[in-house]
Short mmCIF file of C-alpha atoms in Angstrom, two decimals:
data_model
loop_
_atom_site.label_atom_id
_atom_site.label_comp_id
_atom_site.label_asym_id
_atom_site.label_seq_id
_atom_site.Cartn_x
_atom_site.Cartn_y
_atom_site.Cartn_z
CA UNK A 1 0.00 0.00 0.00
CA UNK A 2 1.26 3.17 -1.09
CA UNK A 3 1.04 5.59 2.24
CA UNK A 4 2.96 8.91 0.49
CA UNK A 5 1.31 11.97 0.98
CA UNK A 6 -1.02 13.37 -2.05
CA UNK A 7 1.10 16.68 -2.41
CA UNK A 8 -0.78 17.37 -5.77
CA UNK A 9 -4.36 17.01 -4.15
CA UNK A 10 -3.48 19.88 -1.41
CA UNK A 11 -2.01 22.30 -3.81
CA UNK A 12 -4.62 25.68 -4.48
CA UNK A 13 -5.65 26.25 -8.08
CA UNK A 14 -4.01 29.40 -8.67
CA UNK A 15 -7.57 31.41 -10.02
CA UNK A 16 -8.84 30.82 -6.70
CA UNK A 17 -7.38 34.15 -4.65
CA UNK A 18 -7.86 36.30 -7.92
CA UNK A 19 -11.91 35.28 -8.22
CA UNK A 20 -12.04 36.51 -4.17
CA UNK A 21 -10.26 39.55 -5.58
CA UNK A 22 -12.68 40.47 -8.19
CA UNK A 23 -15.86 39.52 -6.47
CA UNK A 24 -14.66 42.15 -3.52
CA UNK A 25 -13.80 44.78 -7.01
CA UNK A 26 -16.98 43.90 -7.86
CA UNK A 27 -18.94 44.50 -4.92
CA UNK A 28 -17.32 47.86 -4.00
CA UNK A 29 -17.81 48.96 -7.62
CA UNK A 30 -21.85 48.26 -7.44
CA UNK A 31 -21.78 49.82 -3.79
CA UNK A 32 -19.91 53.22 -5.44
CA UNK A 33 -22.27 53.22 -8.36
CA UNK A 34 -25.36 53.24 -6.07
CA UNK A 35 -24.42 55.34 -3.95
CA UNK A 36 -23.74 57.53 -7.04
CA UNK A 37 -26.99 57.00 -7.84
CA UNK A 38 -28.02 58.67 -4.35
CA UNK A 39 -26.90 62.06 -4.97
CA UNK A 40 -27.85 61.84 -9.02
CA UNK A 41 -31.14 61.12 -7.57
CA UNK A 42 -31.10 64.35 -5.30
CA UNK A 43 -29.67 66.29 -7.67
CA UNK A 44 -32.61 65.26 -9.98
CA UNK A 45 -35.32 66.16 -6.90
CA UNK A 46 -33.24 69.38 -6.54
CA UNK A 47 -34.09 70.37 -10.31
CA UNK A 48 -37.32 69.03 -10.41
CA UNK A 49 -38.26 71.63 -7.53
CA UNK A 50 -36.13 74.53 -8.99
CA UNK A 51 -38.44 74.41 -11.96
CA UNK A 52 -41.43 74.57 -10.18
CA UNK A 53 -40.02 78.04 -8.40
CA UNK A 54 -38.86 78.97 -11.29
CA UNK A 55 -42.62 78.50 -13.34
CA UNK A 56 -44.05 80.30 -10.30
CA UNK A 57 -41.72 83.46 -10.05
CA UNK A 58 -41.94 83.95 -13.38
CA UNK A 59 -46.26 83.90 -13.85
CA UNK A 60 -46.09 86.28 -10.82
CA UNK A 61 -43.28 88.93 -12.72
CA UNK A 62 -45.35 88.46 -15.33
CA UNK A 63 -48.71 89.37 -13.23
CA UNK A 64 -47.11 92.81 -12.93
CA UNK A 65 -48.66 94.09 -16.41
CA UNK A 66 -49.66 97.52 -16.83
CA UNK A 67 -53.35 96.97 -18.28
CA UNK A 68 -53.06 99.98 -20.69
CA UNK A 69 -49.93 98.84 -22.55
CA UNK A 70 -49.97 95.62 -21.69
CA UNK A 71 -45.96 95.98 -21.26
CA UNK A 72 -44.79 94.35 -17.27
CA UNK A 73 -43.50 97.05 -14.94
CA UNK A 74 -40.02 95.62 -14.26
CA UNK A 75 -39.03 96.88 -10.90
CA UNK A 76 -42.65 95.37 -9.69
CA UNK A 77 -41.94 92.26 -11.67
CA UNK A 78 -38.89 91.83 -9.33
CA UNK A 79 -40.16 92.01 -6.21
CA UNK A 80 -42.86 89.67 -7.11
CA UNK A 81 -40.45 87.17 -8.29
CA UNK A 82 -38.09 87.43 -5.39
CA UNK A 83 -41.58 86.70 -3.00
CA UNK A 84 -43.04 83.91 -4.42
CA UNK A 85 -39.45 81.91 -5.13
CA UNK A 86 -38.93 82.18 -1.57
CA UNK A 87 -42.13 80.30 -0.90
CA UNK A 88 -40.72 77.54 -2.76
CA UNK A 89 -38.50 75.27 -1.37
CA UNK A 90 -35.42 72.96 -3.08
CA UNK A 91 -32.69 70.63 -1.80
CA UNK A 92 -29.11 71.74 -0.27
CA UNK A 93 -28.27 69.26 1.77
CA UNK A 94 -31.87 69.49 3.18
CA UNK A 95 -34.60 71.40 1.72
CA UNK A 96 -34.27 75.23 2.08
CA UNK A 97 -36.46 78.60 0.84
CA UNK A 98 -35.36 79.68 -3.06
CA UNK A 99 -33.85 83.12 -2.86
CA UNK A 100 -32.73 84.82 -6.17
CA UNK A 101 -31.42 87.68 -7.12
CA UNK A 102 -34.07 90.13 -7.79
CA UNK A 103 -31.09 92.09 -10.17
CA UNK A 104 -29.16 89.74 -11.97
CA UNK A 105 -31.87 86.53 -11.74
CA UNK A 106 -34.67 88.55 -13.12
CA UNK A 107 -34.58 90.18 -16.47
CA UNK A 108 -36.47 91.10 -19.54
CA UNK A 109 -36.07 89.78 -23.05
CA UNK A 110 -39.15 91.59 -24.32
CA UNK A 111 -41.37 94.44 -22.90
CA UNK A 112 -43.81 91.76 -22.60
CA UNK A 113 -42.00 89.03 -21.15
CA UNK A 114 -40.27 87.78 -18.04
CA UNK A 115 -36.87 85.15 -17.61
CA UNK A 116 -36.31 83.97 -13.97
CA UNK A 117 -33.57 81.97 -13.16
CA UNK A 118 -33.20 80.02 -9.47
CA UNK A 119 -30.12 78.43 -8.67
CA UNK A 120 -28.26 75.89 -6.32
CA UNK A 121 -24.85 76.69 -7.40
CA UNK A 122 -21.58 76.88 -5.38
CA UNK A 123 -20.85 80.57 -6.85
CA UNK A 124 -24.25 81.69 -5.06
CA UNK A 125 -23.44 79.54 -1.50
CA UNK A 126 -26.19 77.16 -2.07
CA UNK A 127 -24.84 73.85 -4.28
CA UNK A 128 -26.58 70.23 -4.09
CA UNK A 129 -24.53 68.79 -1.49
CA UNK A 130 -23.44 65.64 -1.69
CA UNK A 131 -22.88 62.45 0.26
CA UNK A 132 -21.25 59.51 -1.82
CA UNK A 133 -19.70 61.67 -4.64
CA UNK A 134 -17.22 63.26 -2.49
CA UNK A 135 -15.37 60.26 -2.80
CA UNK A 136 -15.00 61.30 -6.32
CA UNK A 137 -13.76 64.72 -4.90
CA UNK A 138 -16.86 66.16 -5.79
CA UNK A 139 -18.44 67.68 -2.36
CA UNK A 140 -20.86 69.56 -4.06
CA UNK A 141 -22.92 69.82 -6.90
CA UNK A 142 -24.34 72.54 -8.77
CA UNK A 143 -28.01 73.18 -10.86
CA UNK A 144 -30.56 75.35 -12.00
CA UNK A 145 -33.49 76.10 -13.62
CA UNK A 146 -35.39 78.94 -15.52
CA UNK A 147 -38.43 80.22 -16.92
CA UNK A 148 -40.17 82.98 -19.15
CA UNK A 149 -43.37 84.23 -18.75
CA UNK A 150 -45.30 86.03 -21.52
CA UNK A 151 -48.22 88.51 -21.26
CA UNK A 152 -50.35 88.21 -24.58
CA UNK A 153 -53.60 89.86 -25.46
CA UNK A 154 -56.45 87.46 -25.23
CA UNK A 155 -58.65 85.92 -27.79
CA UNK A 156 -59.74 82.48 -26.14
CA UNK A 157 -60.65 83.14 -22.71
CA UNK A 158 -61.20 79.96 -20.69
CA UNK A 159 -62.69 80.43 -17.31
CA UNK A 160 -65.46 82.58 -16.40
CA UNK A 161 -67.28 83.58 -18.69
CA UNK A 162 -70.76 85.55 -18.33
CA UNK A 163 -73.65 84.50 -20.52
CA UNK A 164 -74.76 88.33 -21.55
CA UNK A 165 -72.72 89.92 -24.08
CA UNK A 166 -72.36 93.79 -25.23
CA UNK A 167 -72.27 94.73 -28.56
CA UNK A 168 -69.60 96.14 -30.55
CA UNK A 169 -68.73 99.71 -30.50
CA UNK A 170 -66.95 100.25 -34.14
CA UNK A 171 -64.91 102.65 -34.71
CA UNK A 172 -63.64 104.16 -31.44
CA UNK A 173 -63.97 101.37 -29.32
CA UNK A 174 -64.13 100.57 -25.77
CA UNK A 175 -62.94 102.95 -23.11
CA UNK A 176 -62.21 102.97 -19.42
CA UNK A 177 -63.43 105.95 -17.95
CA UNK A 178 -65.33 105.87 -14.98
CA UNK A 179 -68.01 107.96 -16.36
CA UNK A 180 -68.74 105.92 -19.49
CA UNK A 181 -70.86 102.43 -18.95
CA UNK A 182 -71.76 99.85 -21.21
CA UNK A 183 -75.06 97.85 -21.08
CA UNK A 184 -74.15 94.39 -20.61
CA UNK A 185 -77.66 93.22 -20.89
CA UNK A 186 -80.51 94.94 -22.63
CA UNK A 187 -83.75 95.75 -20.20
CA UNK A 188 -87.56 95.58 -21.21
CA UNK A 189 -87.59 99.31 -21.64
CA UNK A 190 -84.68 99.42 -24.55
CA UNK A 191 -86.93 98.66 -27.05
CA UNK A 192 -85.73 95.09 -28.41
CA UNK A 193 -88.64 93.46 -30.70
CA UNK A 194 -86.44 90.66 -31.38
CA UNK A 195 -87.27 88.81 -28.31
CA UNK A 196 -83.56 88.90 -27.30
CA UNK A 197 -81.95 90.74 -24.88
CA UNK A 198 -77.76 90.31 -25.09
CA UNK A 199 -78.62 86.95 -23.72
CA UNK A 200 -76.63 83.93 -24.91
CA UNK A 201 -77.65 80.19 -24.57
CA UNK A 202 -73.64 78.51 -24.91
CA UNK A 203 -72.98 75.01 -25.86
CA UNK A 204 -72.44 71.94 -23.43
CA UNK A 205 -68.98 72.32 -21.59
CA UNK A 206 -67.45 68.71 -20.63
CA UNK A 207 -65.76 70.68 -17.76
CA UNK A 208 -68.90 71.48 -16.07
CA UNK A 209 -71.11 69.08 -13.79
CA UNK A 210 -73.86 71.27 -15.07
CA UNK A 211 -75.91 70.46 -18.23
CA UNK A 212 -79.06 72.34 -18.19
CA UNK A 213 -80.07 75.11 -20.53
CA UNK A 214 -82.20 78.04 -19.91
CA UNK A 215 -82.92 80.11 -17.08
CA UNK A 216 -81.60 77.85 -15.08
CA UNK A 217 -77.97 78.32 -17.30
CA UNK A 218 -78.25 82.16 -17.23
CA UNK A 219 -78.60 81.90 -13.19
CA UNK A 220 -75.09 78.93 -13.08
CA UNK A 221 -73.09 80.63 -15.85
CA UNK A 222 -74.17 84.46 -14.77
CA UNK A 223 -72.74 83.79 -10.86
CA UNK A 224 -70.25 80.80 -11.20
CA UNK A 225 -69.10 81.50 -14.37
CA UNK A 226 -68.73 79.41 -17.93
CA UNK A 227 -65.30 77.29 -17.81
CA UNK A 228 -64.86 76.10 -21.80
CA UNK A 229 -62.93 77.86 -24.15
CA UNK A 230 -64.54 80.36 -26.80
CA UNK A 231 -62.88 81.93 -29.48
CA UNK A 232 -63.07 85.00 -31.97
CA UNK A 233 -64.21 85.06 -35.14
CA UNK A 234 -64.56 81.04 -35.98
CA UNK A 235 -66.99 80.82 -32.87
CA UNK A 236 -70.76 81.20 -33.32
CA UNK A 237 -72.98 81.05 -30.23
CA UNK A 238 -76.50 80.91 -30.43
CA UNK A 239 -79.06 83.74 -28.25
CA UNK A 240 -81.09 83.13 -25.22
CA UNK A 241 -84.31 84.62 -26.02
CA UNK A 242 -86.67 86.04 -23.16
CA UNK A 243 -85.60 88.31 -20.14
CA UNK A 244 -84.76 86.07 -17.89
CA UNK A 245 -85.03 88.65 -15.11
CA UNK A 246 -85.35 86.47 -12.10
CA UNK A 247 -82.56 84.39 -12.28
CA UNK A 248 -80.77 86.90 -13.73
CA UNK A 249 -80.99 89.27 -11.08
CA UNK A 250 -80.76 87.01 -8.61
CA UNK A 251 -77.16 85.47 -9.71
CA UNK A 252 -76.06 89.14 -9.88
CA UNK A 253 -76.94 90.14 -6.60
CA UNK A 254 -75.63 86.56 -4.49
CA UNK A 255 -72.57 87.28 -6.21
CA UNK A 256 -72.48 90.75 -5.64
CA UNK A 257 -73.03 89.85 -2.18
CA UNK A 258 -70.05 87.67 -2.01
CA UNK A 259 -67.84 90.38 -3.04
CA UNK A 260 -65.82 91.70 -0.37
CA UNK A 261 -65.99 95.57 -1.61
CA UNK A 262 -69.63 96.00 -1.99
CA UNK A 263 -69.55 99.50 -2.27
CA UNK A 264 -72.16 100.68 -4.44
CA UNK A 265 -71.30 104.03 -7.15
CA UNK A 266 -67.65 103.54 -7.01
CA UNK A 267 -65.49 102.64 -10.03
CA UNK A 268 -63.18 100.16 -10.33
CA UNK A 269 -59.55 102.39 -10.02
CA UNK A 270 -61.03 102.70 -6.60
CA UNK A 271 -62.16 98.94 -5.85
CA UNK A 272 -60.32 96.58 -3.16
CA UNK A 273 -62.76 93.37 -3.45
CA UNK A 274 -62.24 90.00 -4.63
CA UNK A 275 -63.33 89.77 -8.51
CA UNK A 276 -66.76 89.03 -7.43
CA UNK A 277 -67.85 92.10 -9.53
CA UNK A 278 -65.72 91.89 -12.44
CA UNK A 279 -67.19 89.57 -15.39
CA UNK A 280 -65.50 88.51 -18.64
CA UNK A 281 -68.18 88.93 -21.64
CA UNK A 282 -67.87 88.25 -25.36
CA UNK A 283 -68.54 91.06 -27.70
CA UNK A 284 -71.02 90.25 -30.43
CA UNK A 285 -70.83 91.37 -33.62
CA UNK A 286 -74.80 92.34 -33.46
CA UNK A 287 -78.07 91.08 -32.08
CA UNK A 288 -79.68 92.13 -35.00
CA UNK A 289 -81.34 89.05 -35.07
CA UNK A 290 -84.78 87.51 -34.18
CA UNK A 291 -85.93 84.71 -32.11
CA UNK A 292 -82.99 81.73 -31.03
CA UNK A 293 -80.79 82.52 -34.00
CA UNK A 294 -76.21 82.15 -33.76
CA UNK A 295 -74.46 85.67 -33.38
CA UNK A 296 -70.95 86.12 -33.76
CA UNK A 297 -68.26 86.69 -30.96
CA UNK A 298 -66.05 89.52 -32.66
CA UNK A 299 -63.64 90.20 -29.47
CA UNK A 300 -63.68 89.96 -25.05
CA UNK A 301 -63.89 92.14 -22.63
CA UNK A 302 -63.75 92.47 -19.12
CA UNK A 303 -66.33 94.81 -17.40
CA UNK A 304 -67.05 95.93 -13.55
CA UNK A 305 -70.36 96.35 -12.00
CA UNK A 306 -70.76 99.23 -10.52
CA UNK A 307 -74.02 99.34 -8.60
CA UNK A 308 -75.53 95.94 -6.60
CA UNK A 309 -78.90 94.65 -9.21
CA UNK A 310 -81.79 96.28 -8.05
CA UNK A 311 -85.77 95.70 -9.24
CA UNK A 312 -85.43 98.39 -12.02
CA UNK A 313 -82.72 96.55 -14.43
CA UNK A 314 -85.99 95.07 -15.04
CA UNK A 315 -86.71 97.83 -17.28
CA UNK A 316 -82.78 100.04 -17.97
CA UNK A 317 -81.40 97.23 -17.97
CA UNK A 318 -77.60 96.10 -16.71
CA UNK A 319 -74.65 98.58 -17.02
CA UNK A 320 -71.17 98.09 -16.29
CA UNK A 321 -67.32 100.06 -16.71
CA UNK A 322 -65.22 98.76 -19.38
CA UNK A 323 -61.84 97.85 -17.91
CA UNK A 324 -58.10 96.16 -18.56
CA UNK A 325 -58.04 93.32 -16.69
CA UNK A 326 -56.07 89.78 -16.48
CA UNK A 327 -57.63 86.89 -17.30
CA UNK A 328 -56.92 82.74 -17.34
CA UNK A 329 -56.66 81.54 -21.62
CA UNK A 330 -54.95 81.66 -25.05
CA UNK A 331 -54.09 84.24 -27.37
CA UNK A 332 -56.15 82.83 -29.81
CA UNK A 333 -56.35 83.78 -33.24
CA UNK A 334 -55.46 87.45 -33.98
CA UNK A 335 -56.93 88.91 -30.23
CA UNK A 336 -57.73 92.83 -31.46
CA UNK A 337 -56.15 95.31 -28.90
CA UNK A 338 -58.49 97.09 -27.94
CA UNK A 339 -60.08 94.46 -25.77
CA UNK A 340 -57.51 94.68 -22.95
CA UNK A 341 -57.60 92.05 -21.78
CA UNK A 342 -54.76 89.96 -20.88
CA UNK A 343 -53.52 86.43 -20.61
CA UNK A 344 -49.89 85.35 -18.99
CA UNK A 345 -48.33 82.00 -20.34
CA UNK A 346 -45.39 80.04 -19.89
CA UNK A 347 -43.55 79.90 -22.97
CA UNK A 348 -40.26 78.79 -22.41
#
């Protein structure tokens, strides 16, 4: 019997220390790139919330329109933007208020338009700090974000609408004076024989929960508003014959009521309410027409009630001051000027 020692079955295969080697490479490799991963992933949170500030400062610069040239008053556009950033928070190394620079973040491409930038940069004190990639020799990280704001004319407001409209005033116009009113909706006493009385009867809106028609739509669009988008020109809406007095007057005075200003007399340089009073109309072409029959919307127009409803619009009828005023929709095709009133979009 052969009793020498196996020698050969003892011996290590030489791979065996190298695959221990690269298993350990390859575990401290996936560990690295995850927690890579980490701070890519806060970094992305970081932007991500940026934006948002960004989208925000720059509607609110943009809010700061002057309604009779429809050009933003800078050094009002800058405080606003500088406010509402810092009610926005992003990540440092936790989350912290967004402060800009109300001189050298804010400025003004256009007369019309507003570019905000917010930042988490190591140049301002504020970088994406980081955790894992300082291994890389990379402590902090730096991003930011921007935005511009447009104010346009409008020609497809979206929100709000009233269901009385004024007619045109060819050639000068609408104006804003205090002492000039427009009727809004005609009265028994203004001599209509068409059985209409600025009255209009609009289509279904798949935005509403409501879906009735007649006096019951004058009283729901007349205090709460219609919320689907019309448009110049293209858009044809048909009448709402009959008075409709009732529920007419009655939507006009609950929301007058729910103003906070209900001040009767006074204009609207000189009102501090809520909107409650203010109403965005279509302007029709003419109500020339007889019976139920489609008018056509020529521009918008945003008008302020003056005086709370009372039993005699019955008979003169409803009168309100023409004014600029800032309203939610789209430019629309080829808004005319003279309506004044204005939209504010994001467009880049």
């Amino acid at each position: 019997m052969n009793l020498a020692p196996n020698h050969e079955s003892r011996q290590r295969r030489p791979d065996e220390g190298i695959a221990v080697i690269w298993v350990a490479v390859f575990l401290l490799v996936s560990l690295w790139f995850v927690s890579l991963a980490i701070d890519m992933g806060k970094l992305m949170a970081a932007k991500t919330e940026l934006q948002a500030a960004a989208d925000a400062a720059a509607l609110a610069a943009a809010s700061s329109v002057d309604l009779k040239t429809g050009k933003i008053v800078q050094d009002q556009a800058r405080i606003r933007a500088a406010l509402v950033a810092s009610k926005n928070r992003a990540y440092e190394g936790v989350e912290t208020p967004v402060v800009i620079d109300a001189a050298g973040d804010v400025s003004f491409p256009a007369a019309n338009r507003v570019r905000v930038i917010v930042r988490r940069e190591s140049a301002t004190g504020n970088p994406v700090l980081t955790h894992f990639a300082q291994t890389l020799g990379m402590p902090a990280l730096s991003v930011n974000a921007d935005a511009t704001a447009e104010v346009r004319v409008i020609g497809e407001p979206c929100e709000r609408l009233a269901p009385f409209a004024p007619e045109d005033v060819p050639p000068a116009g609408f104006v804003s004076d205090c002492a000039v009113d427009y009727v809004l909706k005609d009265g028994s006493g203004g001599g209509s024989t068409s059985g209409n009385f600025q009255l209009l009867d609009y289509p279904p809106c798949p935005e509403s929960d409501f879906n009735g028609g007649g006096a019951a739509a004058i009283y729901q669009y007349t205090r709460y508003g219609y919320d689907c988008c019309l448009n110049i020109g293209q858009e044809l809406v048909w009448t709402q014959p009959g008075n409709k007095v009732g529920p007419f007057r009655s939507a006009l005075q609950d929301r007058f009521d729910e103003d906070t200003d209900r001040r009767n007399g006074i204009c609207f340089q000189d009102y501090t309410g809520n909107a409650k009073r203010i109403f965005i109309t279509p302007i029709i072409e003419s109500f020339n027409v007889n019976g139920r029959k489609q008018v056509r919307i020529v521009k918008f127009a945003a008008f302020f009630l003056k005086d709370r409803p009372a039993g005699s619009m019955v008979k003169i009828g409803v009168r309100g001051q023409f004014i600029n005023y800032v309203v939610p929709g789209n430019s629309g095709p080829n808004p005319p000027a003279d309506s004044k009133i204005f939209g504010i979009h994001l467009v880049e």
